[in-house]
Every structure is written in structure tokens, then in C-alpha cells.
CSV table of C-alpha atoms in Angstrom, one decimal:
chain,number,residue,atom,x,y,z
A,1,MET,CA,-33.2,37.4,70.0
A,2,SER,CA,-32.8,35.4,73.1
A,3,LEU,CA,-30.9,32.0,73.1
A,4,ARG,CA,-34.2,30.3,74.0
A,5,LYS,CA,-35.9,31.0,70.6
A,6,PRO,CA,-33.3,29.4,68.4
A,7,LEU,CA,-33.3,26.3,70.6
A,8,LEU,CA,-37.1,26.1,70.6
A,9,LEU,CA,-37.2,26.5,66.8
A,10,ALA,CA,-34.5,23.8,66.3
A,11,GLY,CA,-36.5,21.4,68.5
A,12,LEU,CA,-39.8,22.1,66.6
A,13,MET,CA,-38.0,21.5,63.3
A,14,ALA,CA,-36.6,18.2,64.6
A,15,LEU,CA,-40.1,17.1,65.6
A,16,CYS,CA,-41.6,18.0,62.2
A,17,ALA,CA,-38.9,16.4,60.1
A,18,PRO,CA,-39.7,13.0,58.7
A,19,ALA,CA,-38.4,10.2,60.7
A,20,GLN,CA,-35.4,8.5,59.3
A,21,ALA,CA,-35.9,4.9,58.4
A,22,GLN,CA,-34.0,2.5,60.6
A,23,GLU,CA,-31.8,-0.2,59.2
A,24,PRO,CA,-33.4,-3.6,59.6
A,25,ARG,CA,-31.6,-5.7,62.2
A,26,ASP,CA,-29.0,-7.8,60.4
A,27,GLU,CA,-29.0,-10.9,62.6
A,28,PRO,CA,-26.5,-13.0,60.5
A,29,ARG,CA,-24.1,-10.0,60.8
A,30,GLU,CA,-24.6,-9.8,64.5
A,31,ILE,CA,-23.8,-13.5,64.9
A,32,VAL,CA,-20.6,-13.3,62.8
A,33,ARG,CA,-19.5,-10.1,64.6
A,34,LEU,CA,-19.8,-12.0,68.0
A,35,ILE,CA,-17.8,-14.9,66.6
A,36,ALA,CA,-15.1,-12.6,65.3
A,37,TRP,CA,-15.0,-10.7,68.6
A,38,ARG,CA,-14.3,-14.0,70.4
A,39,TYR,CA,-11.4,-14.7,68.0
A,40,THR,CA,-10.0,-11.2,68.6
A,41,LEU,CA,-9.8,-12.0,72.3
A,42,GLY,CA,-8.0,-15.3,71.6
A,43,GLN,CA,-11.0,-17.3,72.8
A,44,PRO,CA,-12.6,-19.0,69.8
A,45,PRO,CA,-16.2,-20.0,70.4
A,46,ASP,CA,-16.9,-23.6,71.1
A,47,PRO,CA,-18.5,-25.0,67.9
A,48,ALA,CA,-21.3,-26.5,70.0
A,49,SER,CA,-22.3,-23.0,71.2
A,50,LEU,CA,-22.8,-21.7,67.6
A,51,PRO,CA,-26.3,-21.3,66.2
A,52,LEU,CA,-26.1,-24.3,63.8
A,53,VAL,CA,-28.8,-26.0,61.8
A,54,ASP,CA,-29.9,-29.3,63.4
A,55,ARG,CA,-28.1,-31.5,60.9
A,56,LEU,CA,-24.7,-29.8,61.7
A,57,ARG,CA,-25.4,-29.8,65.4
A,58,ALA,CA,-26.1,-33.6,65.3
A,59,ALA,CA,-23.0,-34.3,63.3
A,60,LEU,CA,-20.9,-32.1,65.6
A,61,ALA,CA,-22.1,-34.1,68.6
A,62,ARG,CA,-20.9,-37.3,67.0
A,63,ALA,CA,-17.6,-35.9,65.6
A,64,ASP,CA,-14.2,-35.2,67.1
A,65,ILE,CA,-13.1,-32.2,65.1
A,66,ASP,CA,-9.4,-31.7,64.7
A,67,GLY,CA,-8.9,-28.1,63.4
A,68,ASP,CA,-10.6,-24.9,63.0
A,69,VAL,CA,-12.5,-23.6,60.0
A,70,VAL,CA,-12.1,-19.9,60.6
A,71,MET,CA,-8.5,-19.6,61.6
A,72,ARG,CA,-5.4,-21.6,60.5
A,73,ASN,CA,-4.3,-21.7,64.1
A,74,PRO,CA,-7.0,-20.9,66.6
A,75,GLU,CA,-4.4,-19.9,69.2
A,76,ASN,CA,-3.7,-16.9,67.0
A,77,ARG,CA,-5.7,-13.8,67.6
A,78,MET,CA,-7.9,-12.4,64.8
A,79,GLU,CA,-6.7,-9.0,63.7
A,80,GLN,CA,-8.7,-6.3,61.9
A,81,PRO,CA,-12.0,-8.2,61.4
A,82,GLU,CA,-14.3,-6.7,58.9
A,83,THR,CA,-17.8,-8.1,58.9
A,84,GLY,CA,-19.8,-7.3,55.7
A,85,TRP,CA,-23.5,-7.0,55.5
A,86,SER,CA,-25.4,-10.2,54.9
A,87,GLN,CA,-26.4,-10.7,51.3
A,88,ARG,CA,-29.8,-12.3,50.9
A,89,ILE,CA,-29.9,-15.3,48.6
A,90,ASP,CA,-33.7,-15.5,49.0
A,91,HIS,CA,-36.1,-14.7,51.9
A,92,GLN,CA,-34.8,-17.7,53.9
A,93,ARG,CA,-31.1,-17.8,53.1
A,94,ALA,CA,-28.2,-15.4,53.4
A,95,ARG,CA,-24.4,-15.3,53.0
A,96,LEU,CA,-21.9,-13.1,54.8
A,97,VAL,CA,-18.2,-12.7,54.4
A,98,LEU,CA,-15.8,-12.0,57.3
A,99,ARG,CA,-12.4,-10.6,56.3
A,100,PHE,CA,-9.5,-10.4,58.8
A,101,ARG,CA,-5.8,-10.8,59.2
A,102,GLU,CA,-4.0,-13.7,61.0
A,103,LYS,CA,-0.4,-13.0,61.9
A,104,GLY,CA,-0.4,-10.3,59.2
A,105,GLU,CA,-1.8,-12.6,56.5
A,106,PRO,CA,-5.2,-12.0,55.0
A,107,GLY,CA,-8.0,-14.4,55.8
A,108,GLU,CA,-11.6,-14.6,54.5
A,109,VAL,CA,-14.4,-16.8,55.7
A,110,GLU,CA,-17.9,-17.2,54.2
A,111,PHE,CA,-20.9,-17.9,56.5
A,112,LEU,CA,-24.1,-19.3,55.0
A,113,PHE,CA,-27.3,-18.9,57.0
A,114,ASP,CA,-30.9,-20.3,56.8
A,115,ARG,CA,-34.0,-19.3,58.7
A,116,ALA,CA,-36.5,-21.8,57.3
A,117,SER,CA,-37.3,-23.1,60.8
A,118,GLY,CA,-37.3,-19.7,62.7
A,119,PRO,CA,-34.1,-17.9,63.7
A,120,TRP,CA,-31.1,-17.5,61.5
A,121,LEU,CA,-28.9,-20.6,61.8
A,122,ILE,CA,-25.5,-21.3,60.3
A,123,THR,CA,-25.6,-24.0,57.5
A,124,GLU,CA,-21.9,-23.8,56.5
A,125,ILE,CA,-18.7,-22.0,57.2
A,126,ARG,CA,-16.2,-21.9,54.4
A,127,ASN,CA,-12.7,-20.7,54.5
A,128,ARG,CA,-11.1,-19.2,51.4
A,129,ASP,CA,-8.3,-21.9,51.6
A,130,GLY,CA,-10.9,-24.7,51.1
A,131,ARG,CA,-11.6,-25.7,54.7
A,132,SER,CA,-15.2,-25.9,55.6
A,133,LEU,CA,-17.4,-27.0,58.6
A,134,ARG,CA,-19.2,-29.6,56.4
A,135,LYS,CA,-15.9,-31.1,55.3
A,136,LEU,CA,-14.6,-31.3,58.9
A,137,LEU,CA,-17.9,-33.0,59.9
A,138,GLN,CA,-17.9,-35.2,56.7
A,139,ILE,CA,-21.3,-34.0,55.5
A,140,PRO,CA,-21.9,-33.5,51.8
A,141,THR,CA,-22.4,-29.9,50.7
A,142,PRO,CA,-25.9,-29.3,49.3
A,143,PRO,CA,-26.2,-28.1,45.7
């Protein structure tokens, strides 16, 4: 049998095989992965550049934030970031956990998202140690 026949047969089998379902695009995960990537470079993103809901964006414009919600010291580089898959709370809300190391110490941050008005937007960022974006902006946390 020539080499051409097995290659042709393999190609035909691939065409006839059922198409594998593609994972739906996990936009909250992509947003958090980009944020984590910036921290691994030692260049934390400007909070004003984050995709925030309007209420947080307006509060951020009025506030002078002293501190960082994600890292204890934003001058440190994030090490070993692990971005989980977003967990849907309902069809308009999701949560996602980012785990990492900062100077060898474990860190964990929860991102909450909402897409009621179109694209996925961040509604809260909560650090495991109690820091949160809403606390920094002095906005009550919704129930």
C-alpha cells in the first residue's frame, strides 16, 4: 500500500467525524487573565482602565484610592497566577477566583461580574484578607 492511501483515508475520517463542540468564550476569565498578566509584569492596571460598572466608575472618578485590592503591595510581581473558570450565578452574573503567590505567600481574589447592560463588567473585587474595591471606594456592598 502506498503512503498516499493511509493519508487520504485519515483525511476522510477526520472530515466525517462529528465536530467537537467548542468551549463558549469565557469573557470574565479573559478579563481576569489580562489583569493577572499585568500584575506578573509588575505593571498593575490603572483601575480607571478596568471594565467596571457605571456606579464603580463614577465613584472611582471621585475617589483618591490609597492601596490595591488585588496585591498587598502593587510593586510586587504576581507569581504563579491561576485563573479559574467563571461560575455563573445566573444568566447575568458570574464570579471568578484568581489564585496567585505574592513574595511566596498565597493570595486569592474574587471578581464579581454583571452583564445586565451588555458586556461583562466588574461589580466587585474582593481579596481574601478582607480588602475590596467597594470598601476602598466607600460604596455599600449589595445584598
